[in-house]
Coordinates of C-alpha atoms in Angstrom, one line a residue:
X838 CA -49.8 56.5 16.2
X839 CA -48.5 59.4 13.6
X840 CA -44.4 57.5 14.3
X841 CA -45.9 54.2 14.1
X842 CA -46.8 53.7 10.5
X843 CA -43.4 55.1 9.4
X844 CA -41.5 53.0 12.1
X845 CA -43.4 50.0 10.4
X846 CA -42.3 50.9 7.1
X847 CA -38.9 51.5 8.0
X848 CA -38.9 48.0 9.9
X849 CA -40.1 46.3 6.3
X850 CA -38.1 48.6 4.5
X851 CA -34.7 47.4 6.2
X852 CA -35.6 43.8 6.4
X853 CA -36.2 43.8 2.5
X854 CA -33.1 45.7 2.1
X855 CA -31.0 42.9 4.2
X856 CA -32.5 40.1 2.2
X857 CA -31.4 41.5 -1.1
X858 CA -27.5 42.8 0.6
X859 CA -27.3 39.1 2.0
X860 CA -27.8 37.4 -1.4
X861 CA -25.9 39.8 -3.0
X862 CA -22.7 39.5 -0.8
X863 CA -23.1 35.8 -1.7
X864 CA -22.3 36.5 -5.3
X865 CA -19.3 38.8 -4.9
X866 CA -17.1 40.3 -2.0
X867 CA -19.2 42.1 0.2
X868 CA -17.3 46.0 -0.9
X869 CA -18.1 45.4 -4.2
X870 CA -21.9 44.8 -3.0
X871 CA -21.7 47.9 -0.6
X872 CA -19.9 50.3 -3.4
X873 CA -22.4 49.8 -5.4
X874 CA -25.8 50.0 -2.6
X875 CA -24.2 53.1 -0.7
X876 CA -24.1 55.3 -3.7
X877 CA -27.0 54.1 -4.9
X878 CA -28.8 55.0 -1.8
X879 CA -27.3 58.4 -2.4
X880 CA -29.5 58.7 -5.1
X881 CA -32.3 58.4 -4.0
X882 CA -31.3 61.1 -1.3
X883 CA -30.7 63.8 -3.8
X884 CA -34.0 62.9 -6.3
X885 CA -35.8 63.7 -3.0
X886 CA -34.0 67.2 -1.8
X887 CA -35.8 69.4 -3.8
X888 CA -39.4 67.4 -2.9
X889 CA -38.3 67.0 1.1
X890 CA -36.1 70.1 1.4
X891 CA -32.9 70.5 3.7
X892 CA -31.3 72.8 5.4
X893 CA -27.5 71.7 6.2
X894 CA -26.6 73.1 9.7
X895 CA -23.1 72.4 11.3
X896 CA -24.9 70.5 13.6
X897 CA -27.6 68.7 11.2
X898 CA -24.7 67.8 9.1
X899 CA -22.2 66.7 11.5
X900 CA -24.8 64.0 12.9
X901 CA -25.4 63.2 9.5
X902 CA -21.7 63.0 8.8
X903 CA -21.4 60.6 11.8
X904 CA -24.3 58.2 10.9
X905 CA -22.6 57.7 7.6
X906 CA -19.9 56.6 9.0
X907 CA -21.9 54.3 11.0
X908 CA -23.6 53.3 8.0
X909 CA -20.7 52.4 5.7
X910 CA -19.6 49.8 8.8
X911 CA -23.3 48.7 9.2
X912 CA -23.2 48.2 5.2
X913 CA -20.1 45.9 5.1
X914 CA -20.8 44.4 8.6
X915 CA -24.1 43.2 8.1
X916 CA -24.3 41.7 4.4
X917 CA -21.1 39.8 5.7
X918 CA -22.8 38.5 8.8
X919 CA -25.4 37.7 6.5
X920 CA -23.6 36.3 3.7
X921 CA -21.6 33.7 6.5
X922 CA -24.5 33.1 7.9
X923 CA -26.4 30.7 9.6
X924 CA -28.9 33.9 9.2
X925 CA -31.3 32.5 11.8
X926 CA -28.7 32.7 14.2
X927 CA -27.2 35.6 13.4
X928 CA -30.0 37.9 12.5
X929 CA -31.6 38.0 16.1
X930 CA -28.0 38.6 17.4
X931 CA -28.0 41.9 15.3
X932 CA -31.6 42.6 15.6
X933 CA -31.0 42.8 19.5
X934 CA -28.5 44.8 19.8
X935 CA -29.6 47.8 17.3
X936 CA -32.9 48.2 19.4
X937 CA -31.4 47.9 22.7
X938 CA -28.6 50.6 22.0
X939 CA -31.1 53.0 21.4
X940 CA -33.3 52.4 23.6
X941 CA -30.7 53.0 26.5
X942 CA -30.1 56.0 24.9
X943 CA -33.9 57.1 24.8
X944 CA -34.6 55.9 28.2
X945 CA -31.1 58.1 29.6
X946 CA -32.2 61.4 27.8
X947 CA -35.6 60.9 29.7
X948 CA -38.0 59.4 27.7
X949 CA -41.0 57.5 30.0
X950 CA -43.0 55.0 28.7
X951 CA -46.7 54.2 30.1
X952 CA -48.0 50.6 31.3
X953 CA -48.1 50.1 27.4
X954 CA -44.9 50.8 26.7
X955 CA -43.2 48.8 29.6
X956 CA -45.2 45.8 28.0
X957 CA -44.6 46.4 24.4
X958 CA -41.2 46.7 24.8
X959 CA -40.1 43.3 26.2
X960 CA -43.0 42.0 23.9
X961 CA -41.0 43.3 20.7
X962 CA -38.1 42.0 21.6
X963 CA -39.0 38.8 22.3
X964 CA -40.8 39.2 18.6
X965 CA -37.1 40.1 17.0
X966 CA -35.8 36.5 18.1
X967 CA -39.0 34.2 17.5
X968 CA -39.4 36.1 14.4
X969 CA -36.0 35.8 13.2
X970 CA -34.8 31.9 14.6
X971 CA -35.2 29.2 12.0
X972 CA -36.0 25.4 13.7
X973 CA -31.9 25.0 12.9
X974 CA -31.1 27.7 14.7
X975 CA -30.5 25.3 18.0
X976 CA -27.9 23.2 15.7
X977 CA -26.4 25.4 13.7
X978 CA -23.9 27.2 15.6
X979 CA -22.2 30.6 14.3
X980 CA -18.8 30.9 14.2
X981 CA -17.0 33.7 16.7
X982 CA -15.7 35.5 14.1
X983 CA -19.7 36.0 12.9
X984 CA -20.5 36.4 16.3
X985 CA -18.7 39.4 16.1
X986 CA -19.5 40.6 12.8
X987 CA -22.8 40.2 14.0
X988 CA -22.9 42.3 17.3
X989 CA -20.7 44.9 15.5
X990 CA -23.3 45.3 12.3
X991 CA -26.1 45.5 15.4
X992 CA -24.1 48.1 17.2
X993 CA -22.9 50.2 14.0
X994 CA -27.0 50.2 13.5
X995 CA -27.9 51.3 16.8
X996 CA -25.3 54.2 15.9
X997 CA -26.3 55.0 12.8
X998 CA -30.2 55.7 14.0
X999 CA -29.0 57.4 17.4
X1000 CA -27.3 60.0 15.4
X1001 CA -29.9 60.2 12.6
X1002 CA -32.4 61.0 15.9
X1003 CA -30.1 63.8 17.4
X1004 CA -29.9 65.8 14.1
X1005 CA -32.1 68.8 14.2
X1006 CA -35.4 68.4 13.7
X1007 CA -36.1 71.2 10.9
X1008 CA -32.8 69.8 8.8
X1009 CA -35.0 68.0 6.5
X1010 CA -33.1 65.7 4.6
X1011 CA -29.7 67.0 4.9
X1012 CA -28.4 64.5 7.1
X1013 CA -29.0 61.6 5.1
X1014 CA -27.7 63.4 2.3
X1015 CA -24.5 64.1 4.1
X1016 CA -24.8 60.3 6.2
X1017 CA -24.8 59.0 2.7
X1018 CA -22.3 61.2 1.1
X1019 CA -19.6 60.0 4.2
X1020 CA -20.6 56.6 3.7
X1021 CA -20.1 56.1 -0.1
X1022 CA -17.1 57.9 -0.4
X1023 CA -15.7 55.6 2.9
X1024 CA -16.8 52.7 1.3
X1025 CA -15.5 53.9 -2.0
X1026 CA -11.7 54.5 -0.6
X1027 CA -11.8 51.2 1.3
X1028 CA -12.6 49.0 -2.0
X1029 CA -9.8 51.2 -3.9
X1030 CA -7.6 50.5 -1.1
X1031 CA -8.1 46.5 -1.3
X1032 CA -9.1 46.3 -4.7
X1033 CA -6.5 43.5 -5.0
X1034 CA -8.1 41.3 -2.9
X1035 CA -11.9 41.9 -3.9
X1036 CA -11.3 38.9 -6.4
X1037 CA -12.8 39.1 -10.0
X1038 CA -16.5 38.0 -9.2
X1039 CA -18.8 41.0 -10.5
X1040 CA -21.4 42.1 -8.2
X1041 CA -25.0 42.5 -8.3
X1042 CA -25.7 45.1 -10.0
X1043 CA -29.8 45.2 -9.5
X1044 CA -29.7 43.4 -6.5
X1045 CA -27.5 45.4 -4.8
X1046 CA -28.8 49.0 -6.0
X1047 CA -32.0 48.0 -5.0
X1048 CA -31.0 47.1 -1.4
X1049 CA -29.6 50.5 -1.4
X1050 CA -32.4 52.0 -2.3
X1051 CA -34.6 50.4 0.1
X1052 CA -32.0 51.0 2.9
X1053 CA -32.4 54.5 2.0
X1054 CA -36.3 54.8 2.1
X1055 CA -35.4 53.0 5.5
X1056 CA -33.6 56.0 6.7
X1057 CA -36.1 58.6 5.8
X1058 CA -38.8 56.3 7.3
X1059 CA -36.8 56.3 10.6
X1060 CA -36.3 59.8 10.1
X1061 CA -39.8 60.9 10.2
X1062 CA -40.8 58.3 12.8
X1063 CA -38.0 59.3 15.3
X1064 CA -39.3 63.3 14.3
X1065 CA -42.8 62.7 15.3
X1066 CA -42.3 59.8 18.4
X1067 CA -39.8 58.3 21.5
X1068 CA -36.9 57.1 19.6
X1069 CA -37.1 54.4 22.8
X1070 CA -40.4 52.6 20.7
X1071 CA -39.5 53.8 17.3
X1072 CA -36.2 51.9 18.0
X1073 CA -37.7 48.8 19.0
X1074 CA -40.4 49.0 16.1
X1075 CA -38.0 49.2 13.3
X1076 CA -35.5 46.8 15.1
X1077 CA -38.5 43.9 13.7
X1078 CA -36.7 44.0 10.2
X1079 CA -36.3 40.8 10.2
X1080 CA -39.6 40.1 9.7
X1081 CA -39.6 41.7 6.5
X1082 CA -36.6 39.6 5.5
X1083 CA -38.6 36.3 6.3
X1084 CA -41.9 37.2 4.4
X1085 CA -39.5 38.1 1.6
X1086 CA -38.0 34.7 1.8
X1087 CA -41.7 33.3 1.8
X1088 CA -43.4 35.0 -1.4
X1089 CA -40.3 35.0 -3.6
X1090 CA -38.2 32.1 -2.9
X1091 CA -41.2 29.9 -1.3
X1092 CA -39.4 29.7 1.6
X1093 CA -41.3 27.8 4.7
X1094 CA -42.2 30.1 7.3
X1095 CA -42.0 28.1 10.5
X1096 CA -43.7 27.7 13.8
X1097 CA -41.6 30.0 16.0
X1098 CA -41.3 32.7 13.3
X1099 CA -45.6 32.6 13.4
X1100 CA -45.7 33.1 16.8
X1101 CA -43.1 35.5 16.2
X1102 CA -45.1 37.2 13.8
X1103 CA -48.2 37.0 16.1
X1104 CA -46.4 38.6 18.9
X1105 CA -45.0 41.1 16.8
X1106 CA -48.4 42.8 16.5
X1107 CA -49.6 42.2 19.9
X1108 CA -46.1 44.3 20.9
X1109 CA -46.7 46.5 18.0
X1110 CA -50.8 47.3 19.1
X1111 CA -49.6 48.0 23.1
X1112 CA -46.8 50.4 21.8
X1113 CA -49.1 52.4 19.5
X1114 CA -50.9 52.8 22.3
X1115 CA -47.8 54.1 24.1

C-alpha cells in the first residue's frame, strides 16, 4: 500500500504530462517541444535537492545518466507518436510495452507475486487498452512508421524506469538530477544539430514547460514507489497513464469519455485494489 499511492500519482502524473507534450508537438516540431520540457523538468529537479537531498554515487549517477538518455528518446518518441496520432491507437501500443519491459525485468531479478498479484496484473493490462482505445480505434489504422515510433517511445519508457529502479536506494534525488541533466543537454545538441529543419513555428512555451514539469513529478513519484514496492506492480500501475490523459481530455476539452474507456476505468481499479493487496 505505502508504493501504491505514489505509483498512482506517477500514473496521473505521466498521463497529464502526455496530453500537454501531444498538443504541444501539434503546434511546433516536436525538439522544439522537448528543448523546452526537458530542461524545464530539470528545474524542478534542482528546486527539490536541497528539500529531497542526493548523494551522487558513480553508480547512482550512472543509472541516472542512462535513464536520461532513455528519457530524451522517450521525450521526442512519444509527443511524436502522439502528435501523428490516431492516439487511441497508438497510446495502448506504448502503454503496453513500458509495463511489460519491466515487469520481465522484475519477474527475472526474482520478484513473486501472490494470488493477487497474478490477477491484478493481467487485469491492468487489460485496463491500459480499454482505457486507452477510442470507438475509432477499429477504423483508424496507424501508419508503420507510428507503429514504430510508438513501440520505441514504449520501450525507451520501460528503460528509462528500469534504470531509475536500479539506482541505489539512499541516492536521493541525484539520479533524476543527472537523468535530466543527460537528457536536456542530448536534446539540446540534437535541435542545434537540425535547427535547419525545425521550421519557424514557435513552440509552446507554457504548454510544454508544464508537461515537463509534470513528467518530472512523474519521475520522483516512480522513484519513491519503485523505493518502497516490486517494480513488477509499480510498473504496471503507472503504465495506466493514459487514463490520466483521457480524464484530461474530459474536464478541459469536454471530450466524450466512451463505453470501453468506462469499463476501462472500472477495471482499472478492480486491478488496482487486487495489486494493493499484492
Amino acid at each position: 500500500m505505502i508504493a501504491l499511492l505514489p505509483a498512482l500519482g506517477s500514473s496521473l502524473a505521466y498521463g497529464c504530462a502526455d496530453f500537454l507534450g501531444g498538443l504541444g508537438a501539434r503546434k511546433a516540431h516536436v525538439l522544439r517541444t522537448v528543448t523546452v520540457a526537458a530542461p524545464a523538468s530539470l528545474a524542478v529537479e534542482l528546486l527539490l535537492w536541497p528539500v529531497l537531498g542526493a548523494s551522487f554515487s558513480w553508480t547512482g549517477a550512472g543509472w541516472g545518466a542512462a535513464s536520461g538518455v532513455a528519457s530524451a528518446a522517450a521525450f521526442a518518441l512519444l509527443y511524436k507518436t502522439l502528435a501523428i496520432g490516431p492516439m487511441n491507437v497508438l497510446s495502448p501500443v506504448t502503454a503496453l510495452v513500458s509495463a511489460a519491459l519491466p515487469v520481465t525485468v522484475g519477474l527475472l531479478q526474482g520478484e513473486h507475486l501472490g494470488v493477487a498479484g497474478l490477477l491484478g496484473l493481467p487485469l491492468a493490462l487489460a485496463a491500459v487498452v480499454l482505457v486507452s482505445a477510442g470507438p475509432g480505434a477499429r477504423s483508424s489504422r496507424p501508419s508503420r512508421t507510428a507503429l514504430l515510433l510508438a513501440l520505441g517511445a514504449g520501450a525507451a519508457i520501460a528503460l528509462q524506469l528500469v534504470c531509475l529502479h536500479q539506482a541505489p536506494s539512499d541516492s536521493g534525488v541525484a539520479p533524476l538530477i543527472v537523468g535530466r541533466a543527460v537528457s536536456s543537454a542530448v536534446i539540446l545538441a540534437a535541435a542545434a544539430a537540425m535547427h535547419r529543419r525545425l521550421g519557424a513555428e514557435k513552440p509552446a512555451y507554457a504548454i510544454s514547460a508544464t508537461a515537463g514539469v509534470l513528467d518530472s513529478l512523474a519521475n520522483l513519484l516512480f522513484l519513491f514507489a519503485a523505493r518502497s514496492g516490486d517494480l513488477t506492480v509499480v510498473a504496471v500501475i503507472t503504465a495506466l497513464y493514459p487514463a490520466g490523459t483521457v480524464l484530461l481530455a474530459r474536464s478541459v476539452l469536454a471530450e466524450r469519455i466512451h463505453r470501453s474507456q468506462l469499463v476501462g476505468l472500472g477495471v482499472a481499479a478492480a486491478a488496482v485494489s487486487l495489486l494493493a493487496l499484492a
